[in-house]
Amino acid sequence: MNLTIPANVMSRIGPWKNLFKLVPFIGKYRLSFMFGVGAVLASSILTVPIPYLTGILLDRVLLKDKNINDMFLLLGMMAVLYLVQYAFSLLSGWLFVKISYSIVNELKYSVMSKVLSLPMSYLSTTEKGYLQGRVAECNSVGNAFSPVIISMVLSVLNAMFAVITMFAINYKISCVVIVLVPIFIFLSKSSNKKFLNSTREMMESSAVLSGEVFESMNGIEDIKILGGKETQLFKFKSKMNELFHHSVKQNKSLIFLTENVSLLNNMFTLIILLISGILIFKGQFTVGMYTSFSLYTTKVFASAQSITSLNTILKPVCLSVERIYQLLDMEDENSGKVVKLDSRIETIEFLRVGYRYRTDLPLVFNDLTFSFMRGDKVLLLGDNGTGKTTLIKLLLGLYQPAYGIISYNGIHASSIQSDSLRQKIGVVSQSTFLFRGTVLDNILYGQNCNRSTVENLIDELGLKEYIDRMPKGLDTEINQNTSGVSGGQAQIIAFIRAMLAEKDVLILDEPTANVDEETRRTIIHALREQRYMGILIVISHQMDGMDFFNKTIHLTKTL
Ligand SMILES: Nc1ncnc2c1ncn2[C@@H]1O[C@H](COP(=O)(O)OP(=O)(O)OP(=O)(O)O)[C@@H](O)[C@H]1O
């Protein structure tokens, strides 16, 4: 199913056009979708004759013929119609709930996959909360297929069939209803608008309050150390008061909305009763037909109300889809990169490379030129802030140079797919991120090895005693980032992980910064004695024992 909407039509339907962006996601479930739509249609058609049959029951069976068998027959027919309609409603509700959650999951997966492949130049300048928000926003897209929406669509279909039947019964009163419907929609829409605005304000202050809680939870240790409890609680209370104010306002407008709609409904029912009464006096209408009519009218007004609510529910969905697609349409870090680096990295070259984080910031370094070959052991030196970590990030393809050329095996880095490059480079950074799981899980992360390989390597590196000192050795649980192990232990875990992978390039950013003297000696010994054949790059401020390098790059502050 390939649905393309002409551009001029798209521009005219405004935010609604965003709903069409969901078509590719529906495509996969088109069979369920079509069955669901069929069930909705069947369900609304089945209830159409019921008010008409009620009128016949009153006029012909109860008031005229007084035949009890006919009464049983008509009531039986209505009961069967209701039961079949019930089955179709259940079926459509069940199908759409499944479709809704499946689409939400697929959207979330696409957003998450996009976020993970976006360039660091974008990610490092974007708030994490914003990106988290985009993932969470996928939930609201599910509302477009929720049972509430289905019942609204159902009521609109019901109303259409009801109007046709009403015209067949009495066109004069039908015309009155047709005139009243737009008035009803207009009046309930204005109440709805107020409700929508106050809901938006309430959601905004609820998000602000969540942000406040998120900040407090994230910085709870520092809040305790700095004695910031009162300050945090004060901020929390003021955000809570704002939410209270907007929630009360929202609920007030909801009460107004419901009461206004009910008043309108009652007034319009009286108008129809008045006209019907006059026609009954004139002998042009019957009590039974009036009963049918009022049942059909209720359906029409219910659907008019649904149309206004449809707007309330679907508009936020449209806006969410628009925001999600702003992210999904962004270029990822592999856009335009055609080369998959399959071969082993033999050479790395920097030719007059310059880099700045943002155009309004000064260059971190300029005209950097050097080359490394397989087997090189490189020491990267420089004072704090001279760009050692930044250089590593460029080597990993996380950022692109402002000018100059970086190449691997003579291939321009700007054409190499970043993930294929990173697969060949191992890094032990200063701030090692550990995932939930055991120490062993973290060492094996992204690698195709088993426990015994890890144990052998730990033995070879002389780190067995160090690992055994952890509460449960390799099975020590890590809860959140590094909690459960110390900073130094986290660095050792990352070191073992990097050594296990046998990467073509191994980068160690201050590998001995957080470890005790004995472990430092063990690491240096491992680096010196290990038969590591690739390109080894080490950043270190501590020079003691670091005499096995054949190349040194000394970064200085850019003027
Ligand atoms: N994400 C960023 N956005 C903007 N500027 C940054 C960013 N990261 C680093 N910088 C700046 O770039 C410069 C180099 O930082 P970098 O971390 O590469 O230095 P370093 O030599 O590794 O320092 P250290 O020895 O302290 O680890 C610094 O002036 C730093 O403020």
PDB file of C-alpha atoms in Angstrom, residues 413-550:
ATOM      1  CA  ALA A 413      37.617   9.242   7.134  1.00  0.00           C
ATOM      2  CA  SER A 414      34.676  11.348   5.909  1.00  0.00           C
ATOM      3  CA  SER A 415      33.696   8.491   3.576  1.00  0.00           C
ATOM      4  CA  ILE A 416      34.141   5.649   6.114  1.00  0.00           C
ATOM      5  CA  GLN A 417      31.012   4.434   7.928  1.00  0.00           C
ATOM      6  CA  SER A 418      31.601   5.355  11.556  1.00  0.00           C
ATOM      7  CA  ASP A 419      30.445   2.056  13.092  1.00  0.00           C
ATOM      8  CA  SER A 420      32.759   0.031  10.809  1.00  0.00           C
ATOM      9  CA  LEU A 421      35.644   2.238  11.987  1.00  0.00           C
ATOM     10  CA  ARG A 422      34.788   2.003  15.684  1.00  0.00           C
ATOM     11  CA  GLN A 423      34.572  -1.768  15.531  1.00  0.00           C
ATOM     12  CA  LYS A 424      38.332  -1.740  14.974  1.00  0.00           C
ATOM     13  CA  ILE A 425      39.244   0.668  17.767  1.00  0.00           C
ATOM     14  CA  GLY A 426      39.248  -0.142  21.483  1.00  0.00           C
ATOM     15  CA  VAL A 427      39.112   2.661  24.052  1.00  0.00           C
ATOM     16  CA  VAL A 428      39.609   2.904  27.776  1.00  0.00           C
ATOM     17  CA  SER A 429      38.401   6.390  28.645  1.00  0.00           C
ATOM     18  CA  GLN A 430      38.758   8.399  31.842  1.00  0.00           C
ATOM     19  CA  SER A 431      35.057   8.182  32.539  1.00  0.00           C
ATOM     20  CA  THR A 432      34.203   4.571  31.884  1.00  0.00           C
ATOM     21  CA  PHE A 433      30.506   3.893  31.519  1.00  0.00           C
ATOM     22  CA  LEU A 434      29.442   0.531  32.856  1.00  0.00           C
ATOM     23  CA  PHE A 435      26.117  -1.092  32.076  1.00  0.00           C
ATOM     24  CA  ARG A 436      23.712  -2.805  34.474  1.00  0.00           C
ATOM     25  CA  GLY A 437      24.805  -6.437  34.942  1.00  0.00           C
ATOM     26  CA  THR A 438      27.875  -8.213  36.289  1.00  0.00           C
ATOM     27  CA  VAL A 439      31.548  -7.321  35.845  1.00  0.00           C
ATOM     28  CA  LEU A 440      31.780 -10.244  33.400  1.00  0.00           C
ATOM     29  CA  ASP A 441      28.774  -8.957  31.381  1.00  0.00           C
ATOM     30  CA  ASN A 442      30.540  -5.619  31.078  1.00  0.00           C
ATOM     31  CA  ILE A 443      33.817  -7.183  29.932  1.00  0.00           C
ATOM     32  CA  LEU A 444      31.973  -9.312  27.374  1.00  0.00           C
ATOM     33  CA  TYR A 445      29.816  -6.361  26.185  1.00  0.00           C
ATOM     34  CA  GLY A 446      29.670  -6.431  22.373  1.00  0.00           C
ATOM     35  CA  GLN A 447      32.211  -9.303  22.126  1.00  0.00           C
ATOM     36  CA  ASN A 448      31.933 -12.848  20.940  1.00  0.00           C
ATOM     37  CA  CYS A 449      33.893 -14.581  23.771  1.00  0.00           C
ATOM     38  CA  ASN A 450      33.127 -16.674  26.817  1.00  0.00           C
ATOM     39  CA  ARG A 451      33.982 -16.689  30.522  1.00  0.00           C
ATOM     40  CA  SER A 452      37.059 -18.913  30.215  1.00  0.00           C
ATOM     41  CA  THR A 453      38.644 -16.621  27.585  1.00  0.00           C
ATOM     42  CA  VAL A 454      38.143 -13.694  29.962  1.00  0.00           C
ATOM     43  CA  GLU A 455      39.604 -15.643  32.909  1.00  0.00           C
ATOM     44  CA  ASN A 456      42.657 -16.642  30.827  1.00  0.00           C
ATOM     45  CA  LEU A 457      43.262 -13.051  29.753  1.00  0.00           C
ATOM     46  CA  ILE A 458      42.927 -11.777  33.335  1.00  0.00           C
ATOM     47  CA  ASP A 459      45.548 -14.358  34.362  1.00  0.00           C
ATOM     48  CA  GLU A 460      47.826 -13.339  31.495  1.00  0.00           C
ATOM     49  CA  LEU A 461      47.529  -9.651  32.418  1.00  0.00           C
ATOM     50  CA  GLY A 462      48.310 -10.444  36.072  1.00  0.00           C
ATOM     51  CA  LEU A 463      44.992  -8.944  37.212  1.00  0.00           C
ATOM     52  CA  LYS A 464      43.432 -12.032  38.825  1.00  0.00           C
ATOM     53  CA  GLU A 465      44.150 -10.902  42.357  1.00  0.00           C
ATOM     54  CA  TYR A 466      42.704  -7.463  41.574  1.00  0.00           C
ATOM     55  CA  ILE A 467      39.420  -8.929  40.228  1.00  0.00           C
ATOM     56  CA  ASP A 468      39.176 -11.384  43.141  1.00  0.00           C
ATOM     57  CA  ARG A 469      39.248  -8.431  45.530  1.00  0.00           C
ATOM     58  CA  MET A 470      35.807  -7.349  44.240  1.00  0.00           C
ATOM     59  CA  PRO A 471      32.897  -8.698  46.395  1.00  0.00           C
ATOM     60  CA  LYS A 472      31.994 -11.532  43.982  1.00  0.00           C
ATOM     61  CA  GLY A 473      34.898 -11.344  41.524  1.00  0.00           C
ATOM     62  CA  LEU A 474      33.701 -11.476  37.916  1.00  0.00           C
ATOM     63  CA  ASP A 475      30.126 -11.973  39.170  1.00  0.00           C
ATOM     64  CA  THR A 476      30.026  -8.699  41.119  1.00  0.00           C
ATOM     65  CA  GLU A 477      26.797  -6.867  40.284  1.00  0.00           C
ATOM     66  CA  ILE A 478      26.983  -3.341  38.869  1.00  0.00           C
ATOM     67  CA  ASN A 479      23.770  -1.447  39.482  1.00  0.00           C
ATOM     68  CA  GLN A 480      23.905   1.906  37.806  1.00  0.00           C
ATOM     69  CA  ASN A 481      26.908   3.138  35.881  1.00  0.00           C
ATOM     70  CA  THR A 482      29.822   2.388  38.207  1.00  0.00           C
ATOM     71  CA  SER A 483      27.916   1.878  41.460  1.00  0.00           C
ATOM     72  CA  GLY A 484      29.043  -1.452  42.925  1.00  0.00           C
ATOM     73  CA  VAL A 485      32.683  -0.989  41.851  1.00  0.00           C
ATOM     74  CA  SER A 486      35.184   1.819  42.451  1.00  0.00           C
ATOM     75  CA  GLY A 487      36.399   4.280  39.784  1.00  0.00           C
ATOM     76  CA  GLY A 488      39.729   2.424  39.524  1.00  0.00           C
ATOM     77  CA  GLN A 489      37.991  -0.952  39.230  1.00  0.00           C
ATOM     78  CA  ALA A 490      35.787   0.445  36.470  1.00  0.00           C
ATOM     79  CA  GLN A 491      38.915   1.508  34.595  1.00  0.00           C
ATOM     80  CA  ILE A 492      40.416  -1.976  34.950  1.00  0.00           C
ATOM     81  CA  ILE A 493      37.171  -3.528  33.642  1.00  0.00           C
ATOM     82  CA  ALA A 494      37.380  -1.261  30.591  1.00  0.00           C
ATOM     83  CA  PHE A 495      41.083  -2.131  30.175  1.00  0.00           C
ATOM     84  CA  ILE A 496      40.357  -5.895  30.177  1.00  0.00           C
ATOM     85  CA  ARG A 497      37.458  -5.317  27.762  1.00  0.00           C
ATOM     86  CA  ALA A 498      39.731  -3.428  25.360  1.00  0.00           C
ATOM     87  CA  MET A 499      42.546  -6.012  25.576  1.00  0.00           C
ATOM     88  CA  LEU A 500      40.079  -8.870  25.013  1.00  0.00           C
ATOM     89  CA  ALA A 501      38.747  -7.421  21.802  1.00  0.00           C
ATOM     90  CA  GLU A 502      42.085  -7.521  19.951  1.00  0.00           C
ATOM     91  CA  LYS A 503      41.309  -4.302  18.144  1.00  0.00           C
ATOM     92  CA  ASP A 504      43.513  -2.815  15.414  1.00  0.00           C
ATOM     93  CA  VAL A 505      43.927   0.356  17.467  1.00  0.00           C
ATOM     94  CA  LEU A 506      43.942   0.552  21.249  1.00  0.00           C
ATOM     95  CA  ILE A 507      43.489   3.943  22.916  1.00  0.00           C
ATOM     96  CA  LEU A 508      44.054   4.323  26.647  1.00  0.00           C
ATOM     97  CA  ASP A 509      43.074   7.703  28.105  1.00  0.00           C
ATOM     98  CA  GLU A 510      44.912   8.040  31.427  1.00  0.00           C
ATOM     99  CA  PRO A 511      44.756   4.267  32.073  1.00  0.00           C
ATOM    100  CA  THR A 512      46.537   4.535  35.401  1.00  0.00           C
ATOM    101  CA  ALA A 513      44.939   7.738  36.710  1.00  0.00           C
ATOM    102  CA  ASN A 514      42.581   6.140  39.248  1.00  0.00           C
ATOM    103  CA  VAL A 515      44.388   2.938  40.196  1.00  0.00           C
ATOM    104  CA  ASP A 516      46.743   2.166  43.073  1.00  0.00           C
ATOM    105  CA  GLU A 517      50.492   1.926  42.587  1.00  0.00           C
ATOM    106  CA  GLU A 518      50.524  -1.872  42.370  1.00  0.00           C
ATOM    107  CA  THR A 519      47.784  -1.986  39.723  1.00  0.00           C
ATOM    108  CA  ARG A 520      49.505   0.842  37.846  1.00  0.00           C
ATOM    109  CA  ARG A 521      52.664  -1.263  37.666  1.00  0.00           C
ATOM    110  CA  THR A 522      50.595  -4.275  36.518  1.00  0.00           C
ATOM    111  CA  ILE A 523      49.003  -2.244  33.703  1.00  0.00           C
ATOM    112  CA  ILE A 524      52.334  -0.790  32.573  1.00  0.00           C
ATOM    113  CA  HIS A 525      53.830  -4.252  32.676  1.00  0.00           C
ATOM    114  CA  ALA A 526      50.930  -5.584  30.582  1.00  0.00           C
ATOM    115  CA  LEU A 527      51.353  -2.769  28.041  1.00  0.00           C
ATOM    116  CA  ARG A 528      55.115  -3.229  27.852  1.00  0.00           C
ATOM    117  CA  GLU A 529      55.142  -7.028  27.678  1.00  0.00           C
ATOM    118  CA  GLN A 530      51.902  -7.776  25.844  1.00  0.00           C
ATOM    119  CA  ARG A 531      52.293  -8.926  22.279  1.00  0.00           C
ATOM    120  CA  TYR A 532      49.889  -6.153  21.191  1.00  0.00           C
ATOM    121  CA  MET A 533      50.587  -5.738  17.489  1.00  0.00           C
ATOM    122  CA  GLY A 534      48.184  -2.926  16.550  1.00  0.00           C
ATOM    123  CA  ILE A 535      48.524   0.827  17.039  1.00  0.00           C
ATOM    124  CA  LEU A 536      48.647   1.667  20.754  1.00  0.00           C
ATOM    125  CA  ILE A 537      47.893   5.260  21.768  1.00  0.00           C
ATOM    126  CA  VAL A 538      48.217   6.203  25.423  1.00  0.00           C
ATOM    127  CA  ILE A 539      47.371   9.519  27.057  1.00  0.00           C
ATOM    128  CA  SER A 540      49.160   9.902  30.349  1.00  0.00           C
ATOM    129  CA  HIS A 541      50.316  12.652  32.662  1.00  0.00           C
ATOM    130  CA  GLN A 542      52.291  10.170  34.767  1.00  0.00           C
ATOM    131  CA  MET A 543      55.500   9.403  32.876  1.00  0.00           C
ATOM    132  CA  ASP A 544      56.928   6.929  35.358  1.00  0.00           C
ATOM    133  CA  GLY A 545      57.558   3.618  33.531  1.00  0.00           C
ATOM    134  CA  MET A 546      56.201   4.957  30.225  1.00  0.00           C
ATOM    135  CA  ASP A 547      59.424   4.395  28.258  1.00  0.00           C
ATOM    136  CA  PHE A 548      58.278   1.828  25.701  1.00  0.00           C
ATOM    137  CA  PHE A 549      56.772   4.263  23.193  1.00  0.00           C
ATOM    138  CA  ASN A 550      58.329   4.807  19.788  1.00  0.00           C
TER     139      ASN A 550
END
